[in-house]
């Protein structure tokens, strides 16, 4: 129910970004944003978004402020419309959000951004959604956001239902259970030229590899679930590199080609190979962007960060442990 004029409804939430070990790329329903393949990710403590949503009577349109600058509200409005439809709140909203890392650069700002928005907007509208409903709501904003609802290791199911109600994420392992560490090597602070939504649409339409990508996704998920159940870090790392390189092969075979790497990304891949050859168990993964994320165990994080920091073109490294799920802030 809507509030009387002048009476704001507000809530603030924090969500962490995540990095997929088994990647999502492609949709089986674009309108409902249902993924064509399942995915498994790590929630990253070091990368986060804080978002305040205020439904305000009398506003003519939704406002989206990102790090203090007015930004395009189209995608946020889409999610807010879903919340308005199910809550009966009619007012437009002011969304004020901060990412503590570069936006739209391949560090999954859409994941933490839409997870935080889903939690804050539903609370501000007075909805009490359970974890599954929140994950589905976040997925409507961005597929990877469904996973950022949860901490640790998380799986997002593609599901089979036309309404997408069986396409939600669930935690696989809580963050304390296995001390995995991710070293993020940032090679470019600017925004990528093709965002993930447009990129994956192009791959589905034009790449001859796309059907194989969808067909083989289930095997990758099953192998990763087993590696996690066995706490087999080497197997987890090998599968993550395989899913990453298979995704980038699919991207490169898209027309026009999606080549998200720069020279520093390639150099960082070779630095990971060299570290591994020297006996350090470390593996890489890369999303739709030029940043490399190295997967390692905590005792090697300093060495890995030092080595990646010395790669020409790497501008910054950040070490992240596994983070917790999205939460409301006081
Ligand atoms: P990334 O690699 O950072 O996820 P994408 O191109 O997939 O890049 O997504 C970037 C888009 O996500 C932005 O253009 C914006 O629409 C949305 N986004 C980023 N940060 C936020 C935020 N804090 N709140 C809501 N939406 C956000
Ligand atoms: C390469 O979740 O950003 O990071 O659902 O269209 O918003 P939309 O796409 P998005 O794509 C993420 C792609 C990826 C792989 C992954 O996170 O699984």
mmCIF file of C-alpha atoms and ligand atoms in Angstrom:
data_model
loop_
_atom_site.group_PDB
_atom_site.id
_atom_site.type_symbol
_atom_site.label_atom_id
_atom_site.label_comp_id
_atom_site.label_asym_id
_atom_site.label_seq_id
_atom_site.Cartn_x
_atom_site.Cartn_y
_atom_site.Cartn_z
ATOM 1 C CA UNK A 1 0.000 0.000 0.000
ATOM 2 C CA UNK A 2 1.284 3.480 -0.839
ATOM 3 C CA UNK A 3 2.264 5.928 1.872
ATOM 4 C CA UNK A 4 0.649 9.332 2.331
ATOM 5 C CA UNK A 5 2.257 12.298 0.547
ATOM 6 C CA UNK A 6 5.573 13.356 2.052
ATOM 7 C CA UNK A 7 6.105 10.083 3.875
ATOM 8 C CA UNK A 8 9.226 8.341 2.558
ATOM 9 C CA UNK A 9 9.673 4.582 2.678
ATOM 10 C CA UNK A 10 13.353 3.820 2.772
ATOM 11 C CA UNK A 11 15.787 0.933 3.276
ATOM 12 C CA UNK A 12 19.519 0.398 2.719
ATOM 13 C CA UNK A 13 21.287 -2.834 1.786
ATOM 14 C CA UNK A 14 24.812 -4.095 1.117
ATOM 15 C CA UNK A 15 25.718 -6.885 -1.307
ATOM 16 C CA UNK A 16 29.046 -8.275 -2.447
ATOM 17 C CA UNK A 17 30.126 -8.938 -5.979
ATOM 18 C CA UNK A 18 30.837 -12.491 -7.096
ATOM 19 C CA UNK A 19 33.037 -14.267 -9.598
ATOM 20 C CA UNK A 20 31.717 -17.274 -11.477
ATOM 21 C CA UNK A 21 33.769 -20.483 -11.481
ATOM 22 C CA UNK A 22 31.320 -22.064 -13.931
ATOM 23 C CA UNK A 23 30.042 -19.233 -16.084
ATOM 24 C CA UNK A 24 26.600 -18.009 -17.084
ATOM 25 C CA UNK A 25 26.366 -16.649 -20.631
ATOM 26 C CA UNK A 26 23.098 -16.719 -22.611
ATOM 27 C CA UNK A 27 19.413 -16.592 -21.716
ATOM 28 C CA UNK A 28 16.549 -19.003 -22.307
ATOM 29 C CA UNK A 29 14.108 -16.109 -21.777
ATOM 30 C CA UNK A 30 15.324 -12.555 -22.270
ATOM 31 C CA UNK A 31 12.145 -10.836 -20.994
ATOM 32 C CA UNK A 32 12.208 -12.691 -17.647
ATOM 33 C CA UNK A 33 16.021 -12.823 -17.668
ATOM 34 C CA UNK A 34 16.227 -16.594 -17.214
ATOM 35 C CA UNK A 35 19.700 -18.046 -17.844
ATOM 36 C CA UNK A 36 20.214 -20.793 -20.431
ATOM 37 C CA UNK A 37 22.830 -22.497 -18.255
ATOM 38 C CA UNK A 38 23.402 -22.825 -14.528
ATOM 39 C CA UNK A 39 26.463 -21.278 -12.868
ATOM 40 C CA UNK A 40 28.556 -21.539 -9.698
ATOM 41 C CA UNK A 41 30.318 -18.577 -8.098
ATOM 42 C CA UNK A 42 32.354 -17.268 -5.196
ATOM 43 C CA UNK A 43 31.031 -14.234 -3.326
ATOM 44 C CA UNK A 44 33.833 -11.685 -2.895
ATOM 45 C CA UNK A 45 34.181 -9.901 0.414
ATOM 46 C CA UNK A 46 36.421 -7.112 -0.959
ATOM 47 C CA UNK A 47 34.019 -5.857 -3.665
ATOM 48 C CA UNK A 48 30.699 -4.463 -2.498
ATOM 49 C CA UNK A 49 27.763 -2.197 -3.235
ATOM 50 C CA UNK A 50 25.710 -0.165 -0.754
ATOM 51 C CA UNK A 51 22.302 0.952 -1.977
ATOM 52 C CA UNK A 52 19.591 3.076 -0.392
ATOM 53 C CA UNK A 53 16.116 3.030 -1.926
ATOM 54 C CA UNK A 54 13.558 5.677 -0.984
ATOM 55 C CA UNK A 55 10.030 5.507 -2.384
ATOM 56 C CA UNK A 56 8.857 9.108 -2.335
ATOM 57 C CA UNK A 57 5.379 10.392 -3.116
ATOM 58 C CA UNK A 58 5.333 13.159 -5.687
ATOM 59 C CA UNK A 59 8.436 12.069 -7.599
ATOM 60 C CA UNK A 60 7.721 12.015 -11.317
ATOM 61 C CA UNK A 61 10.310 9.415 -12.225
ATOM 62 C CA UNK A 62 12.802 7.080 -10.632
ATOM 63 C CA UNK A 63 16.210 8.607 -9.970
ATOM 64 C CA UNK A 64 19.393 6.532 -9.962
ATOM 65 C CA UNK A 65 22.493 8.071 -8.391
ATOM 66 C CA UNK A 66 25.703 6.075 -8.718
ATOM 67 C CA UNK A 67 28.591 7.303 -6.574
ATOM 68 C CA UNK A 68 26.936 10.728 -6.371
ATOM 69 C CA UNK A 69 26.370 11.122 -10.106
ATOM 70 C CA UNK A 70 22.935 10.888 -11.750
ATOM 71 C CA UNK A 71 22.919 7.821 -14.025
ATOM 72 C CA UNK A 72 20.533 6.100 -16.421
ATOM 73 C CA UNK A 73 17.712 4.602 -14.307
ATOM 74 C CA UNK A 74 16.269 2.246 -16.956
ATOM 75 C CA UNK A 75 17.544 -1.034 -15.519
ATOM 76 C CA UNK A 76 16.883 -0.026 -11.909
ATOM 77 C CA UNK A 77 13.347 1.100 -12.861
ATOM 78 C CA UNK A 78 12.665 -2.300 -14.384
ATOM 79 C CA UNK A 79 13.372 -3.977 -11.043
ATOM 80 C CA UNK A 80 11.517 -1.278 -9.109
ATOM 81 C CA UNK A 81 8.456 -1.849 -11.338
ATOM 82 C CA UNK A 82 8.407 -5.519 -10.300
ATOM 83 C CA UNK A 83 8.555 -4.468 -6.639
ATOM 84 C CA UNK A 84 5.811 -1.869 -7.171
ATOM 85 C CA UNK A 85 3.591 -4.449 -8.917
ATOM 86 C CA UNK A 86 3.840 -6.938 -6.098
ATOM 87 C CA UNK A 87 3.700 -4.498 -3.165
ATOM 88 C CA UNK A 88 1.101 -2.001 -4.311
ATOM 89 C CA UNK A 89 3.535 0.864 -3.655
ATOM 90 C CA UNK A 90 2.882 3.329 -6.434
ATOM 91 C CA UNK A 91 5.518 5.988 -5.885
ATOM 92 C CA UNK A 92 8.723 6.450 -7.820
ATOM 93 C CA UNK A 93 11.980 6.007 -5.972
ATOM 94 C CA UNK A 94 15.367 7.589 -5.435
ATOM 95 C CA UNK A 95 18.130 4.967 -5.618
ATOM 96 C CA UNK A 96 21.498 6.047 -4.208
ATOM 97 C CA UNK A 97 24.261 3.509 -4.694
ATOM 98 C CA UNK A 98 28.010 3.195 -4.268
ATOM 99 C CA UNK A 99 30.273 0.493 -5.672
ATOM 100 C CA UNK A 100 33.654 0.279 -3.916
ATOM 101 C CA UNK A 101 35.226 -0.873 -7.222
ATOM 102 C CA UNK A 102 35.067 0.150 -10.925
ATOM 103 C CA UNK A 103 31.580 -0.061 -12.470
ATOM 104 C CA UNK A 104 30.820 -1.982 -15.695
ATOM 105 C CA UNK A 105 34.451 -3.032 -16.026
ATOM 106 C CA UNK A 106 34.149 -6.807 -15.657
ATOM 107 C CA UNK A 107 34.118 -6.926 -11.862
ATOM 108 C CA UNK A 108 30.400 -7.785 -11.640
ATOM 109 C CA UNK A 109 28.953 -4.466 -10.512
ATOM 110 C CA UNK A 110 25.654 -5.648 -11.963
ATOM 111 C CA UNK A 111 25.752 -8.614 -9.553
ATOM 112 C CA UNK A 112 26.303 -6.675 -6.330
ATOM 113 C CA UNK A 113 24.292 -3.711 -7.678
ATOM 114 C CA UNK A 114 21.082 -5.609 -8.420
ATOM 115 C CA UNK A 115 21.370 -7.840 -5.342
ATOM 116 C CA UNK A 116 21.616 -4.754 -3.110
ATOM 117 C CA UNK A 117 18.795 -3.075 -5.045
ATOM 118 C CA UNK A 118 16.500 -6.128 -4.720
ATOM 119 C CA UNK A 119 17.038 -6.340 -0.957
ATOM 120 C CA UNK A 120 16.702 -2.594 -0.333
ATOM 121 C CA UNK A 121 13.735 -2.019 -2.677
ATOM 122 C CA UNK A 122 11.684 -4.959 -1.397
ATOM 123 C CA UNK A 123 12.286 -3.937 2.227
ATOM 124 C CA UNK A 124 11.485 -0.286 1.523
ATOM 125 C CA UNK A 125 8.228 -1.380 -0.126
ATOM 126 C CA UNK A 126 7.307 -3.461 2.916
ATOM 127 C CA UNK A 127 7.562 -6.850 1.174
ATOM 128 C CA UNK A 128 8.878 -9.738 3.239
ATOM 129 C CA UNK A 129 10.425 -12.024 0.672
ATOM 130 C CA UNK A 130 12.270 -15.218 1.519
ATOM 131 C CA UNK A 131 15.773 -15.926 0.174
ATOM 132 C CA UNK A 132 14.487 -17.725 -2.907
ATOM 133 C CA UNK A 133 12.080 -14.925 -3.807
ATOM 134 C CA UNK A 134 14.811 -12.320 -3.298
ATOM 135 C CA UNK A 135 17.181 -14.303 -5.497
ATOM 136 C CA UNK A 136 14.566 -14.490 -8.266
ATOM 137 C CA UNK A 137 13.907 -10.747 -7.940
ATOM 138 C CA UNK A 138 17.636 -9.978 -8.162
ATOM 139 C CA UNK A 139 17.927 -12.279 -11.219
ATOM 140 C CA UNK A 140 15.264 -10.213 -12.985
ATOM 141 C CA UNK A 141 17.718 -7.294 -12.670
ATOM 142 C CA UNK A 142 20.848 -9.246 -13.629
ATOM 143 C CA UNK A 143 21.468 -13.003 -13.774
ATOM 144 C CA UNK A 144 24.671 -12.932 -11.749
ATOM 145 C CA UNK A 145 22.904 -10.856 -9.050
ATOM 146 C CA UNK A 146 20.807 -13.887 -8.066
ATOM 147 C CA UNK A 147 24.051 -15.416 -6.711
ATOM 148 C CA UNK A 148 25.143 -12.324 -4.725
ATOM 149 C CA UNK A 149 22.205 -12.842 -2.358
ATOM 150 C CA UNK A 150 24.309 -15.532 -0.693
ATOM 151 C CA UNK A 151 27.797 -15.819 0.732
ATOM 152 C CA UNK A 152 30.563 -18.352 0.130
ATOM 153 C CA UNK A 153 30.096 -20.664 -2.849
ATOM 154 C CA UNK A 154 26.754 -20.331 -4.614
ATOM 155 C CA UNK A 155 24.918 -22.101 -7.455
ATOM 156 C CA UNK A 156 22.326 -20.494 -9.742
ATOM 157 C CA UNK A 157 19.966 -22.977 -11.395
ATOM 158 C CA UNK A 158 18.821 -22.442 -14.972
ATOM 159 C CA UNK A 159 15.564 -24.286 -14.165
ATOM 160 C CA UNK A 160 13.078 -25.486 -16.758
ATOM 161 C CA UNK A 161 9.853 -23.594 -15.953
ATOM 162 C CA UNK A 162 8.628 -20.958 -18.393
ATOM 163 C CA UNK A 163 7.878 -18.557 -15.517
ATOM 164 C CA UNK A 164 11.453 -18.846 -14.178
ATOM 165 C CA UNK A 165 10.306 -19.682 -10.653
ATOM 166 C CA UNK A 166 12.788 -22.563 -10.508
ATOM 167 C CA UNK A 167 15.682 -20.360 -11.643
ATOM 168 C CA UNK A 168 17.147 -19.096 -8.375
ATOM 169 C CA UNK A 169 20.436 -19.367 -6.486
ATOM 170 C CA UNK A 170 21.251 -21.329 -3.368
ATOM 171 C CA UNK A 171 24.326 -21.476 -1.146
ATOM 172 C CA UNK A 172 26.597 -24.477 -1.726
ATOM 173 C CA UNK A 173 29.147 -23.812 1.037
ATOM 174 C CA UNK A 174 29.174 -21.022 3.645
ATOM 175 C CA UNK A 175 32.192 -18.675 3.524
ATOM 176 C CA UNK A 176 33.905 -20.067 6.657
ATOM 177 C CA UNK A 177 33.974 -23.652 5.378
ATOM 178 C CA UNK A 178 36.821 -23.405 2.879
ATOM 179 C CA UNK A 179 39.243 -20.453 3.004
ATOM 180 C CA UNK A 180 39.500 -19.799 -0.735
ATOM 181 C CA UNK A 181 41.128 -16.525 -1.700
ATOM 182 C CA UNK A 182 40.797 -14.441 -4.844
ATOM 183 C CA UNK A 183 43.434 -11.972 -6.021
ATOM 184 C CA UNK A 184 41.847 -9.457 -8.371
ATOM 185 C CA UNK A 185 44.249 -7.937 -10.913
ATOM 186 C CA UNK A 186 42.706 -4.775 -12.354
ATOM 187 C CA UNK A 187 44.154 -3.958 -15.776
ATOM 188 C CA UNK A 188 41.691 -1.270 -16.872
ATOM 189 C CA UNK A 189 39.529 1.052 -14.788
ATOM 190 C CA UNK A 190 37.260 2.228 -17.614
ATOM 191 C CA UNK A 191 33.987 0.710 -18.751
ATOM 192 C CA UNK A 192 33.893 -2.098 -21.288
ATOM 193 C CA UNK A 193 32.455 -1.329 -24.706
ATOM 194 C CA UNK A 194 29.908 -4.170 -24.856
ATOM 195 C CA UNK A 195 28.013 -4.966 -21.658
ATOM 196 C CA UNK A 196 27.273 -8.556 -20.663
ATOM 197 C CA UNK A 197 23.588 -8.466 -21.617
ATOM 198 C CA UNK A 198 24.317 -7.293 -25.165
ATOM 199 C CA UNK A 199 27.361 -9.534 -25.476
ATOM 200 C CA UNK A 200 25.573 -12.744 -24.550
ATOM 201 C CA UNK A 201 22.658 -11.853 -26.830
ATOM 202 C CA UNK A 202 25.138 -11.582 -29.686
ATOM 203 C CA UNK A 203 26.772 -14.923 -28.852
ATOM 204 C CA UNK A 204 23.424 -16.750 -28.830
ATOM 205 C CA UNK A 205 22.505 -15.277 -32.205
ATOM 206 C CA UNK A 206 25.784 -15.585 -34.072
ATOM 207 C CA UNK A 207 28.319 -17.999 -32.579
ATOM 208 C CA UNK A 208 28.377 -21.529 -34.001
ATOM 209 C CA UNK A 209 29.788 -22.561 -30.606
ATOM 210 C CA UNK A 210 26.710 -21.426 -28.656
ATOM 211 C CA UNK A 211 24.730 -24.713 -28.860
ATOM 212 C CA UNK A 212 27.807 -26.620 -27.625
ATOM 213 C CA UNK A 213 28.216 -24.107 -24.788
ATOM 214 C CA UNK A 214 24.649 -24.749 -23.612
ATOM 215 C CA UNK A 215 24.897 -28.546 -24.127
ATOM 216 C CA UNK A 216 28.076 -28.944 -22.087
ATOM 217 C CA UNK A 217 27.106 -26.643 -19.206
ATOM 218 C CA UNK A 218 25.507 -29.403 -17.093
ATOM 219 C CA UNK A 219 28.682 -31.547 -17.180
ATOM 220 C CA UNK A 220 30.783 -28.607 -15.989
ATOM 221 C CA UNK A 221 28.379 -27.930 -13.120
ATOM 222 C CA UNK A 222 28.389 -31.576 -12.038
ATOM 223 C CA UNK A 223 32.202 -31.731 -12.096
ATOM 224 C CA UNK A 224 32.463 -28.494 -10.099
ATOM 225 C CA UNK A 225 29.942 -29.676 -7.492
ATOM 226 C CA UNK A 226 32.099 -32.789 -7.004
ATOM 227 C CA UNK A 227 35.326 -30.769 -6.701
ATOM 228 C CA UNK A 228 33.656 -28.600 -4.052
ATOM 229 C CA UNK A 229 32.238 -31.581 -2.152
ATOM 230 C CA UNK A 230 35.740 -33.144 -2.114
ATOM 231 C CA UNK A 231 37.397 -29.784 -1.236
ATOM 232 C CA UNK A 232 39.660 -30.518 -4.214
ATOM 233 C CA UNK A 233 41.267 -27.128 -4.914
ATOM 234 C CA UNK A 234 43.288 -28.259 -7.970
ATOM 235 C CA UNK A 235 40.182 -29.733 -9.584
ATOM 236 C CA UNK A 236 38.186 -26.585 -8.769
ATOM 237 C CA UNK A 237 40.900 -24.421 -10.316
ATOM 238 C CA UNK A 238 41.256 -26.506 -13.468
ATOM 239 C CA UNK A 239 37.494 -26.529 -14.020
ATOM 240 C CA UNK A 240 37.299 -22.770 -13.436
ATOM 241 C CA UNK A 241 40.020 -22.118 -16.039
ATOM 242 C CA UNK A 242 38.290 -24.477 -18.456
ATOM 243 C CA UNK A 243 34.890 -22.759 -18.075
ATOM 244 C CA UNK A 244 36.571 -19.343 -18.411
ATOM 245 C CA UNK A 245 38.504 -20.202 -21.576
ATOM 246 C CA UNK A 246 35.484 -21.958 -23.086
ATOM 247 C CA UNK A 247 33.452 -18.788 -22.445
ATOM 248 C CA UNK A 248 36.103 -16.564 -24.020
ATOM 249 C CA UNK A 249 36.277 -18.912 -27.033
ATOM 250 C CA UNK A 250 32.519 -18.452 -27.389
ATOM 251 C CA UNK A 251 32.900 -14.689 -27.042
ATOM 252 C CA UNK A 252 35.677 -14.541 -29.660
ATOM 253 C CA UNK A 253 33.574 -16.579 -32.105
ATOM 254 C CA UNK A 254 30.676 -14.090 -31.771
ATOM 255 C CA UNK A 255 30.072 -11.646 -34.623
ATOM 256 C CA UNK A 256 31.104 -8.919 -34.135
ATOM 257 C CA UNK A 257 33.784 -10.531 -31.972
ATOM 258 C CA UNK A 258 33.835 -9.966 -28.220
ATOM 259 C CA UNK A 259 37.486 -9.691 -27.276
ATOM 260 C CA UNK A 260 37.436 -8.447 -23.692
ATOM 261 C CA UNK A 261 41.142 -9.004 -22.942
ATOM 262 C CA UNK A 262 43.939 -6.494 -23.242
ATOM 263 C CA UNK A 263 47.696 -7.149 -23.320
ATOM 264 C CA UNK A 264 47.907 -7.076 -19.522
ATOM 265 C CA UNK A 265 45.150 -9.702 -19.221
ATOM 266 C CA UNK A 266 47.191 -12.047 -21.414
ATOM 267 C CA UNK A 267 50.394 -11.275 -19.505
ATOM 268 C CA UNK A 268 48.581 -11.971 -16.220
ATOM 269 C CA UNK A 269 47.406 -15.368 -17.556
ATOM 270 C CA UNK A 270 51.032 -16.247 -18.272
ATOM 271 C CA UNK A 271 52.086 -15.015 -14.839
ATOM 272 C CA UNK A 272 49.574 -17.460 -13.319
ATOM 273 C CA UNK A 273 50.979 -20.277 -15.470
ATOM 274 C CA UNK A 274 54.498 -19.391 -14.291
ATOM 275 C CA UNK A 275 53.458 -19.321 -10.642
ATOM 276 C CA UNK A 276 51.880 -22.732 -11.104
ATOM 277 C CA UNK A 277 54.991 -24.105 -12.776
ATOM 278 C CA UNK A 278 56.956 -22.888 -9.747
ATOM 279 C CA UNK A 279 54.763 -25.020 -7.461
ATOM 280 C CA UNK A 280 52.109 -22.522 -6.274
ATOM 281 C CA UNK A 281 48.568 -23.812 -6.771
ATOM 282 C CA UNK A 282 46.896 -20.838 -8.431
ATOM 283 C CA UNK A 283 44.333 -20.671 -11.251
ATOM 284 C CA UNK A 284 42.700 -17.809 -13.136
ATOM 285 C CA UNK A 285 39.272 -16.817 -14.246
ATOM 286 C CA UNK A 286 38.087 -13.779 -16.231
ATOM 287 C CA UNK A 287 34.568 -12.397 -16.740
ATOM 288 C CA UNK A 288 33.319 -10.134 -19.517
ATOM 289 C CA UNK A 289 36.138 -7.652 -19.136
ATOM 290 C CA UNK A 290 39.939 -7.389 -18.977
ATOM 291 C CA UNK A 291 40.399 -8.089 -15.242
ATOM 292 C CA UNK A 292 41.968 -11.342 -14.088
ATOM 293 C CA UNK A 293 40.926 -13.063 -10.874
ATOM 294 C CA UNK A 294 43.454 -15.533 -9.479
ATOM 295 C CA UNK A 295 42.113 -18.324 -7.277
ATOM 296 C CA UNK A 296 44.458 -19.499 -4.535
ATOM 297 C CA UNK A 297 44.720 -20.529 -0.904
ATOM 298 C CA UNK A 298 45.336 -17.861 1.776
ATOM 299 C CA UNK A 299 48.974 -18.830 2.384
ATOM 300 C CA UNK A 300 49.820 -17.969 -1.241
ATOM 301 C CA UNK A 301 47.748 -14.799 -1.615
ATOM 302 C CA UNK A 302 50.649 -12.400 -0.887
ATOM 303 C CA UNK A 303 52.990 -14.093 -3.388
ATOM 304 C CA UNK A 304 50.275 -14.192 -6.055
ATOM 305 C CA UNK A 305 49.356 -10.531 -5.494
ATOM 306 C CA UNK A 306 53.046 -9.489 -5.675
ATOM 307 C CA UNK A 307 53.578 -11.412 -8.919
ATOM 308 C CA UNK A 308 50.415 -10.053 -10.552
ATOM 309 C CA UNK A 309 51.203 -6.544 -9.321
ATOM 310 C CA UNK A 310 54.464 -6.673 -11.285
ATOM 311 C CA UNK A 311 52.780 -7.579 -14.577
ATOM 312 C CA UNK A 312 53.021 -4.674 -17.017
ATOM 313 C CA UNK A 313 49.625 -2.994 -17.266
ATOM 314 C CA UNK A 314 48.218 -4.284 -13.978
ATOM 315 C CA UNK A 315 47.089 -1.110 -12.217
ATOM 316 C CA UNK A 316 45.927 -2.488 -8.897
ATOM 317 C CA UNK A 317 45.532 -5.792 -7.090
ATOM 318 C CA UNK A 318 42.993 -6.584 -4.388
ATOM 319 C CA UNK A 319 42.955 -9.659 -2.196
ATOM 320 C CA UNK A 320 39.523 -10.968 -1.302
ATOM 321 C CA UNK A 321 38.300 -13.701 0.969
ATOM 322 C CA UNK A 322 34.852 -15.194 0.505
ATOM 323 C CA UNK A 323 32.113 -12.762 1.469
ATOM 324 C CA UNK A 324 28.736 -13.057 3.143
ATOM 325 C CA UNK A 325 25.337 -12.705 1.538
ATOM 326 C CA UNK A 326 23.374 -9.514 0.945
ATOM 327 C CA UNK A 327 21.962 -7.841 4.030
ATOM 328 C CA UNK A 328 19.917 -4.881 5.136
ATOM 329 C CA UNK A 329 21.921 -2.128 6.837
ATOM 330 C CA UNK A 330 20.553 -0.151 9.790
HETATM 331 P P1 LIG B 1 29.921 -5.540 -14.767
HETATM 332 O O1 LIG B 1 31.063 -6.317 -15.315
HETATM 333 O O2 LIG B 1 30.404 -4.459 -13.850
HETATM 334 O O3 LIG B 1 28.853 -6.389 -14.114
HETATM 335 P P2 LIG B 1 27.840 -5.107 -16.726
HETATM 336 O O4 LIG B 1 27.929 -4.403 -18.035
HETATM 337 O O5 LIG B 1 27.456 -6.541 -16.722
HETATM 338 O O6 LIG B 1 29.257 -4.867 -16.021
HETATM 339 O O7 LIG B 1 26.849 -4.345 -15.782
HETATM 340 C C1 LIG B 1 27.012 -2.974 -15.552
HETATM 341 C C2 LIG B 1 25.631 -2.375 -15.342
HETATM 342 O O8 LIG B 1 25.125 -2.784 -14.062
HETATM 343 C C3 LIG B 1 25.656 -0.860 -15.253
HETATM 344 O O9 LIG B 1 25.626 -0.275 -16.514
HETATM 345 C C4 LIG B 1 24.387 -0.580 -14.453
HETATM 346 O O10 LIG B 1 23.246 -0.684 -15.295
HETATM 347 C C5 LIG B 1 24.349 -1.756 -13.506
HETATM 348 N N1 LIG B 1 24.933 -1.376 -12.214
HETATM 349 C C6 LIG B 1 26.231 -1.212 -11.890
HETATM 350 N N2 LIG B 1 26.365 -0.836 -10.603
HETATM 351 C C7 LIG B 1 25.118 -0.762 -10.102
HETATM 352 C C8 LIG B 1 24.582 -0.422 -8.827
HETATM 353 N N3 LIG B 1 25.368 -0.119 -7.801
HETATM 354 N N4 LIG B 1 23.234 -0.441 -8.668
HETATM 355 C C9 LIG B 1 22.427 -0.800 -9.698
HETATM 356 N N5 LIG B 1 22.865 -1.127 -10.933
HETATM 357 C C10 LIG B 1 24.191 -1.108 -11.124
HETATM 358 C C1 LIG B 2 30.703 -13.296 -17.742
HETATM 359 O O1 LIG B 2 24.750 -11.282 -14.972
HETATM 360 O O2 LIG B 2 25.928 -9.287 -15.950
HETATM 361 O O3 LIG B 2 30.108 -12.409 -15.605
HETATM 362 O O4 LIG B 2 21.864 -11.142 -16.676
HETATM 363 O O5 LIG B 2 22.351 -9.779 -18.697
HETATM 364 O O6 LIG B 2 22.703 -8.797 -16.419
HETATM 365 P P1 LIG B 2 22.715 -10.037 -17.266
HETATM 366 O O7 LIG B 2 24.224 -10.542 -17.318
HETATM 367 P P2 LIG B 2 25.310 -10.617 -16.171
HETATM 368 O O8 LIG B 2 26.373 -11.596 -16.888
HETATM 369 C C2 LIG B 2 27.420 -12.182 -16.198
HETATM 370 C C3 LIG B 2 28.352 -12.821 -17.182
HETATM 371 C C4 LIG B 2 29.659 -13.293 -16.614
HETATM 372 C C5 LIG B 2 29.593 -14.716 -16.089
HETATM 373 C C6 LIG B 2 28.912 -14.929 -14.763
HETATM 374 O O9 LIG B 2 28.937 -14.042 -13.894
HETATM 375 O O10 LIG B 2 28.378 -16.034 -14.570
#
